[in-house]
Each structure stands twice: as C-alpha cells, then as structure tokens.
XYZ file of C-alpha atoms in Angstrom:
413
model
C -6.534 -1.960 -11.439
C -6.839 -3.278 -8.056
C -10.378 -4.103 -6.747
C -13.237 -3.785 -8.587
C -16.345 -1.342 -8.817
C -18.691 -4.252 -7.360
C -15.606 -5.254 -4.321
C -14.887 -1.895 -3.456
C -19.180 -1.066 -3.169
C -19.203 -4.346 -0.922
C -16.027 -3.168 1.518
C -18.139 0.161 1.636
C -21.622 -1.890 2.880
C -19.322 -4.511 5.209
C -17.423 -1.083 6.953
C -21.050 0.625 6.856
C -22.536 -2.347 8.655
C -19.637 -3.473 10.940
C -19.461 -0.347 12.999
C -18.792 1.700 14.559
C -18.413 3.651 11.290
C -16.445 6.332 12.806
C -13.369 4.234 13.255
C -13.724 2.395 9.716
C -14.143 6.493 8.395
C -10.531 7.586 10.538
C -8.444 4.446 9.537
C -9.493 3.850 6.194
C -9.027 7.856 5.511
C -11.508 8.436 4.113
C -11.643 11.905 4.481
C -7.536 12.484 5.614
C -5.896 15.268 2.845
C -2.811 13.719 3.085
C -0.556 17.169 4.607
C 3.690 15.761 2.715
C 5.983 17.278 6.450
C 8.086 19.524 4.911
C 12.414 19.425 5.111
C 14.816 21.769 5.748
C 17.838 21.706 4.047
C 19.973 18.810 5.725
C 16.814 17.664 6.710
C 16.780 14.698 3.183
C 15.296 12.705 2.000
C 18.287 11.103 1.237
C 17.039 7.182 -0.918
C 18.999 4.299 0.023
C 19.739 2.741 -3.515
C 18.824 -1.363 -4.310
C 16.263 -0.780 -1.553
C 12.717 -1.779 -3.578
C 10.620 -2.705 -2.100
C 11.630 -3.748 1.596
C 8.245 -4.477 3.848
C 10.084 -4.053 7.054
C 13.749 -2.545 8.125
C 15.915 -3.428 12.030
C 17.972 -1.400 14.010
C 20.435 -3.737 15.420
C 22.070 -1.081 18.074
C 24.863 -3.161 18.360
C 26.819 -2.760 15.530
C 24.552 0.731 14.000
C 22.995 -1.736 10.618
C 20.407 -1.551 9.534
C 18.373 -4.767 8.146
C 16.198 -5.217 5.643
C 14.665 -8.249 2.828
C 13.942 -6.103 -0.348
C 11.854 -7.394 -3.655
C 14.235 -6.327 -6.054
C 12.355 -6.626 -9.270
C 9.761 -3.821 -8.995
C 7.139 -6.483 -11.212
C 7.254 -8.650 -8.394
C 4.682 -7.156 -5.811
C 1.910 -6.409 -8.183
C 2.505 -9.880 -9.465
C 2.418 -12.568 -6.649
C 2.218 -10.879 -3.088
C -0.428 -12.959 -0.824
C -0.175 -11.123 1.406
C -2.595 -8.062 -0.466
C -4.451 -11.159 -3.393
C -1.944 -11.306 -5.423
C -1.686 -14.406 -6.881
C 0.284 -14.313 -10.006
C 3.311 -16.615 -9.306
C 7.031 -15.711 -9.732
C 10.522 -17.427 -9.513
C 12.071 -14.718 -8.153
C 14.564 -14.694 -5.714
C 14.133 -11.128 -3.299
C 17.239 -10.434 -0.879
C 18.651 -9.005 2.697
C 20.300 -5.961 2.789
C 22.803 -4.187 5.180
C 22.036 -0.131 5.288
C 24.739 1.748 7.165
C 23.410 5.342 8.735
C 26.985 6.686 8.722
C 26.745 6.315 4.700
C 23.439 5.476 3.635
C 24.763 2.663 1.306
C 23.148 -1.098 0.936
C 24.676 -3.746 0.776
C 23.065 -6.496 -0.736
C 24.277 -9.782 0.583
C 25.153 -12.605 -1.196
C 23.125 -15.914 -0.566
C 25.291 -19.109 0.699
C 23.262 -22.153 0.257
C 19.870 -21.005 -0.833
C 19.058 -20.958 -4.099
C 15.488 -20.721 -5.440
C 12.448 -17.981 -5.370
C 12.432 -15.898 -2.594
C 9.670 -13.126 -1.504
C 10.016 -11.214 0.707
C 7.818 -9.948 3.993
C 8.976 -9.021 7.708
C 12.132 -9.744 9.210
C 13.709 -9.898 12.484
C 17.736 -9.558 13.369
C 19.308 -11.287 16.528
C 22.857 -11.308 18.467
C 24.238 -14.981 17.572
C 24.648 -15.748 21.958
C 27.957 -18.172 20.477
C 28.978 -15.243 18.249
C 29.382 -11.017 19.507
C 30.403 -10.385 16.562
C 26.814 -12.345 13.583
C 23.559 -12.700 13.582
C 20.619 -14.117 13.211
C 18.045 -13.714 10.948
C 14.648 -14.575 10.073
C 12.518 -13.551 6.788
C 9.228 -14.736 6.088
C 8.862 -16.166 2.620
C 6.072 -16.268 0.766
C 6.234 -19.269 -1.653
C 3.863 -20.069 -4.611
C 2.762 -23.724 -3.517
C 3.424 -26.403 -6.310
C 0.243 -28.778 -4.662
C -1.640 -25.727 -6.043
C -0.038 -24.499 -9.312
C 1.521 -27.864 -10.420
C -1.802 -30.150 -9.864
C -4.374 -27.920 -11.638
C -5.806 -26.115 -9.709
C -7.640 -27.991 -7.285
C -9.648 -25.993 -5.162
C -9.284 -27.198 -1.111
C -5.263 -26.539 -2.135
C -3.805 -22.641 -0.379
C -2.093 -21.120 -3.248
C 0.919 -20.074 -0.899
C 2.909 -22.324 0.647
C 4.598 -19.102 2.876
C 7.080 -20.660 5.314
C 10.565 -18.714 7.754
C 13.887 -19.055 6.104
C 16.527 -18.789 9.632
C 19.863 -16.445 7.991
C 23.147 -16.179 10.114
C 25.736 -13.420 8.782
C 28.875 -12.169 10.094
C 28.932 -8.675 10.851
C 30.449 -6.486 8.096
C 31.194 -9.453 6.178
C 29.273 -9.559 2.396
C 27.197 -12.304 2.493
C 24.900 -14.457 4.496
C 24.258 -18.281 4.757
C 21.060 -19.985 5.040
C 20.883 -22.192 8.003
C 17.088 -23.888 7.159
C 13.381 -23.451 6.478
C 10.773 -23.630 8.899
C 6.694 -24.910 7.838
C 4.045 -25.757 10.436
C 0.535 -26.125 9.828
C -0.264 -24.122 12.130
C 1.844 -21.534 9.640
C -0.791 -20.075 7.663
C -0.139 -16.351 6.578
C 2.826 -14.796 7.963
C 3.243 -11.501 8.075
C 6.149 -10.629 11.116
C 8.179 -12.323 12.766
C 10.050 -11.758 16.601
C 13.044 -13.277 17.128
C 13.339 -14.948 21.062
C 16.630 -17.102 20.146
C 18.142 -18.879 16.836
C 15.536 -21.347 17.885
C 12.354 -20.510 18.404
C 10.539 -17.249 17.795
C 7.014 -15.819 17.121
C 4.977 -15.362 13.999
C 1.647 -13.476 12.932
C -1.253 -14.483 10.930
C -1.678 -11.413 9.242
C -4.981 -13.258 8.382
C -8.126 -16.336 8.987
C -9.036 -16.150 5.340
C -6.822 -16.071 2.453
C -7.963 -14.927 -0.348
C -11.536 -13.665 -1.159
C -14.425 -11.655 0.229
C -14.057 -13.551 3.446
C -11.027 -11.944 3.365
C -12.086 -9.604 2.733
C -14.651 -8.850 5.395
C -12.712 -10.030 7.481
C -10.189 -7.415 7.020
C -13.443 -4.581 7.677
C -15.661 -5.991 10.349
C -14.105 -5.093 13.100
C -14.740 -8.000 15.190
C -13.431 -10.583 12.549
C -10.839 -11.464 15.835
C -9.589 -14.405 13.592
C -5.675 -13.418 13.525
C -3.444 -15.466 16.378
C 0.691 -15.201 16.626
C 2.559 -18.031 16.569
C 5.013 -19.619 19.125
C 7.459 -21.930 17.834
C 11.067 -24.440 18.629
C 13.083 -25.576 16.547
C 14.638 -29.082 18.185
C 17.572 -29.134 16.947
C 19.781 -26.475 15.026
C 22.614 -28.651 13.203
C 19.847 -30.078 11.241
C 18.080 -28.678 8.375
C 15.299 -31.659 8.948
C 14.994 -31.396 13.214
C 10.880 -31.118 14.869
C 9.006 -28.574 14.886
C 7.259 -27.662 17.061
C 4.637 -24.406 17.164
C 1.203 -23.285 19.291
C -0.519 -20.382 19.557
C 0.897 -17.933 21.670
C -2.089 -15.511 21.976
C -5.733 -15.312 19.385
C -8.521 -12.301 20.237
C -6.986 -9.610 18.463
C -8.223 -7.809 15.194
C -5.846 -8.269 11.769
C -2.426 -8.830 13.888
C 0.485 -8.321 11.619
C 3.979 -6.096 12.793
C 5.857 -7.546 15.712
C 8.788 -5.615 17.451
C 11.537 -5.583 20.321
C 9.933 -3.590 23.116
C 11.627 -2.167 26.804
C 12.218 -4.790 27.956
C 13.638 -8.357 26.524
C 9.965 -10.504 27.162
C 7.932 -7.408 26.051
C 6.571 -7.924 22.576
C 5.012 -5.413 19.732
C 2.145 -6.016 18.502
C 0.061 -4.072 15.562
C -3.066 -4.547 14.544
C -2.866 -2.750 11.027
C -6.454 -2.114 10.651
C -7.500 -1.800 14.602
C -4.771 1.808 14.362
C -3.125 0.393 17.176
C -0.292 -1.058 19.109
C -0.348 -3.653 21.632
C 2.112 -3.866 24.445
C 2.065 -8.089 25.399
C 4.036 -9.801 28.136
C 6.073 -12.889 26.992
C 5.309 -16.308 28.936
C 8.123 -19.095 29.076
C 7.130 -21.569 30.866
C 4.243 -22.073 28.328
C 5.323 -19.698 25.183
C 2.047 -17.680 25.121
C 1.602 -14.128 25.102
C -0.460 -12.088 27.870
C -1.866 -8.325 26.499
C -0.931 -5.283 29.016
C -2.052 -2.486 27.501
C -2.506 -0.491 23.852
C -2.039 2.361 22.275
C -5.434 3.591 19.346
C -4.164 5.904 17.336
C -6.425 8.905 15.039
C -5.570 7.344 11.796
C -3.370 5.380 9.603
C -2.971 1.605 9.839
C -0.151 0.523 12.455
C 1.919 -1.872 10.302
C 5.904 -3.268 11.654
C 5.981 -1.384 14.871
C 9.647 -0.331 16.706
C 10.806 1.091 20.173
C 13.412 3.149 20.149
C 15.754 3.229 23.132
C 17.337 7.202 23.577
C 21.092 6.393 24.740
C 21.149 10.109 25.502
C 18.004 10.157 27.907
C 17.953 12.369 30.919
C 15.889 12.830 33.865
C 14.182 16.178 31.884
C 14.355 14.272 28.699
C 13.831 11.402 27.250
C 12.966 10.135 23.127
C 12.403 6.636 24.257
C 9.600 5.858 21.871
C 7.525 3.775 20.185
C 6.653 4.132 16.412
C 4.690 2.890 14.051
C 4.461 3.198 10.478
C 1.155 2.839 7.926
C -0.422 3.496 4.415
C -2.837 6.636 6.241
C -5.277 6.112 2.932
C -6.633 2.638 3.349
C -9.231 3.246 0.789
C -7.251 4.245 -1.642
C -4.528 1.799 -2.054
C -7.750 -0.791 -2.628
C -7.815 0.687 -5.962
C -3.916 1.212 -6.064
C -2.627 -2.710 -5.226
C -2.228 -3.766 -8.838
C -1.027 -0.115 -10.310
C 2.928 0.664 -10.477
C 2.260 3.929 -10.429
C -0.377 4.787 -8.106
C 0.877 7.221 -4.036
C -0.465 5.894 -1.473
C -0.323 8.498 1.103
C 2.100 7.647 4.476
C 1.901 7.960 7.664
C 4.709 7.693 11.352
C 3.309 7.521 14.344
C 5.430 8.406 17.240
C 4.608 8.360 20.397
C 6.256 8.277 24.416
C 4.998 8.007 27.897
C 4.821 10.929 29.671
C 6.383 10.095 33.392
C 4.615 12.269 34.903
C 0.367 11.694 33.511
C 1.358 8.000 32.325
C -0.718 9.592 29.460
C 1.104 7.636 25.511
C 1.481 11.305 23.741
C 1.370 10.764 19.831
C 2.749 12.381 17.295
C 2.928 12.269 13.387
C 6.798 11.836 13.161
C 6.822 11.719 8.921
C 3.488 12.745 6.408
C 4.339 11.935 2.761
C 0.950 12.046 -0.198
C 3.319 8.755 -1.864
C 5.260 11.248 -3.083
C 8.744 10.216 -1.404
C 7.437 6.894 0.508
C 5.060 4.465 -0.684
C 2.443 2.172 1.617
C 4.564 2.872 4.753
C 5.802 -0.433 6.574
C 8.235 -0.414 9.069
C 10.080 2.871 10.812
C 12.820 2.937 12.288
C 14.997 5.609 14.366
C 19.124 6.192 14.521
C 19.636 8.890 17.094
C 22.286 11.388 16.516
C 24.588 12.835 18.975
C 22.714 15.401 20.494
C 24.100 18.976 20.420
C 22.762 21.992 23.160
C 19.377 21.178 23.742
C 17.781 19.726 20.543
C 17.147 15.885 20.817
C 17.655 14.350 16.819
C 17.282 11.445 14.707
C 17.490 10.148 11.494
C 14.381 8.694 10.758
C 14.338 5.112 8.435
C 10.734 5.075 6.260
C 10.146 1.369 4.301
C 7.422 0.303 1.881
C 6.259 -3.080 0.673
C 5.693 -0.852 -2.566
C 7.865 1.990 -2.082
C 10.732 1.723 -4.592
C 13.251 2.509 -2.340
C 14.028 3.329 1.167
C 13.673 6.306 2.676
C 16.194 8.804 5.470
C 14.786 12.147 6.916
C 16.056 13.394 9.618
C 13.614 14.927 13.006
C 12.829 16.388 16.079
C 12.563 14.121 18.800
C-alpha cells in the first residue's frame, strides 16, 4: 500500500519546488526503464540461502569471509522498520551471518549473552587488535521504545529507541558473543557504522525528523542538510556500564546514509542516499571530526552503503580498485511499495574507478535488476577471482533490506 495518494502528491509537489527538478527526476528514476543485467552461464545468480532482508554486508578480507545482519522473518520489515516509517512494534530477533564466498553458504551465528529484540540495519567488522583470529562486529538495532508504547503513546516521546550492539566473534566458530549495548542522546536515527577500534566508531543519523511530513520534506528537499555523523567513544570495554562519550563529527550533508572504509586507514566513505553521491572524507584523530575531500556523483539511483574494492591483482597497466554504491533505481516507485511484500523495486550497483592518467572518476553500472532477483539493493561488495590471462573477474555480492536473499553474480572489472 505504501504512502497515500495525498502523500505521493506532496512528495511530487515538494520535489518540484525543491529544485533542481532534473536531479530529483534522475535520482527518483521517474523515467528510468530497468535493464536487468544478462548473465552468461556460470555467472549466476547464486542465491545465498537463509539471508532474508540483510541490509548491509562487509567483506572481511583477512579471513575471506562476508558478514551480514539479517531480519530472518519476512514480515518484520513491513511492520517495524523506523528508517522507512514502519512503526508497528515487533519482538523478533534478527541474526548475524557469515557467508563463505567459496561455498556460497551462509552460517547463522548463535548468540551468547544476548536476548530480546534485534531489528537489524547497518554493521561494521574490524579485527580484534589482541587476537587476529577474532573480530568485533558493530550492529545497529532499532528497538521499539517502551517509554512510548507502554506509556500511552505520549506525543513528545520517540517511537524508536535505536542503539548500537557490539559483538565479538572468533573466526570459524558458530557463535557471536554480545559485549555491550551502546546508546547516547546524539544517536537518534542510526543507519550505518564505521568502526575505528573496539572502543571508537562513527555512526550516521540519516534524518533529523523521525517521521511525518517533515521527514518526507527532508528526504526530497536538497537543502535539508540536517543529518549528521556522530563520533562515539567507550570509556572501558570491560564494563557494560562504562560511560559513552559522543560528539558531532560532521554535519551539512543531505541524507547521509551508509559508511565505508576507504583506500587508507583514515579515509571514510560517506553516501548521500537522496543525493545519489558518495563523499570521500578524512577522519582526524585529534578531535574525532571528519572533513570532506571530494565527492563522486552518479547519474541515477540512490546511493546506499558504499564499499571499497582493493584489487589484489592490480598491475601498472590494470588496477581494478574502486568504489561500489548500491541503491534503488526507482525510488519514486518504492514510495508506494514500502508495505507491499510482493512488490519489486529495481536496483543498480554502480562501480567507479579513478583514471590515474586523467584524474577522472570513471563510472559504470556493474549490475542492474528489475527487482526480480534483488529487491531494494542497499549494499554490495566484490570478492576477487584469481585472473586467467588478461581477464579480471570478481564475485559481486548484492543484498537489500527487502530482498529475500543475498545474490552473488560474476562480473568483469
């Protein structure tokens, strides 16, 4: 069902007044006709079983494994998911999965010391600095707020009590241990996470307004640069009650959304979803702030969780290293599909590399679908394939917050 006709009309009117109209038309895919990528034999698609509604995925190169957080229950997204304005509370518990790109199999990790609701969104994975055979996993959790639902729904209390969960996982084990939950008044509408260390991370607030007409206005008004990125530090990892400090690391972006690790340890990749672009930023350890260095705009499609692919087989003549940005290519259609479990939302995965001779970012659509194979793509990563002759191939893994499974396809870079 999605938004009402009145709501859709309001979106169109605001978009027309917002300007430039051409940008909205382009990013919203008003006139776009999906052109599903044709795959040859052996190129897939391979559907990764037991990966329902996984919004984010990360490739952990040291172990050649992918990590993702999934919803598991197909009904959850259509009832409770604050990022798209669904507020019928649930008590379901999503899960964290490890995907082996060699076997194309997903392993659901059992939780240790963790009960209760877990509504998944963005994640990040970093090495345990004290154990190279283990990782820490940060994950957004959109909990219903008991102060709202159990207190007669007071007007000035938010419906969601979103927070960050920190987990620890020993590689190749079948479980993940909950370390602690992290909340702070500055973490309001968390979307994605960039982990610096087990005690330090960045998180995006993708909107200022949590719901209603102003949130809709914020989504389509190009000058509504009210979202921000928060820097968070934990005083003591050994204590679940240790103080949490937070500060605003960056503001002034329109609908900042996903975060990714870049080419260097201090480069942060930021996606502006409605802007259809990614920003390359530098993080400053002295004050935990971020500063924008450059931006890369795409000609269509929303830009969600970005990732960087470092080509391990690069040569002086061929370096396939580049950035990926996955998104919905017809956002205007999604407005009416958001509560329809059977709808199809077309997607595109963009891939951009820097031409070392011209200094120009060269972009192409690496994979496209009409929503039949992947719905609402929100993250994509590349896993390299050892080259034969001059061919440069990789497995592209694509997932979406309303896609019934993660999909792997073979692509040429």
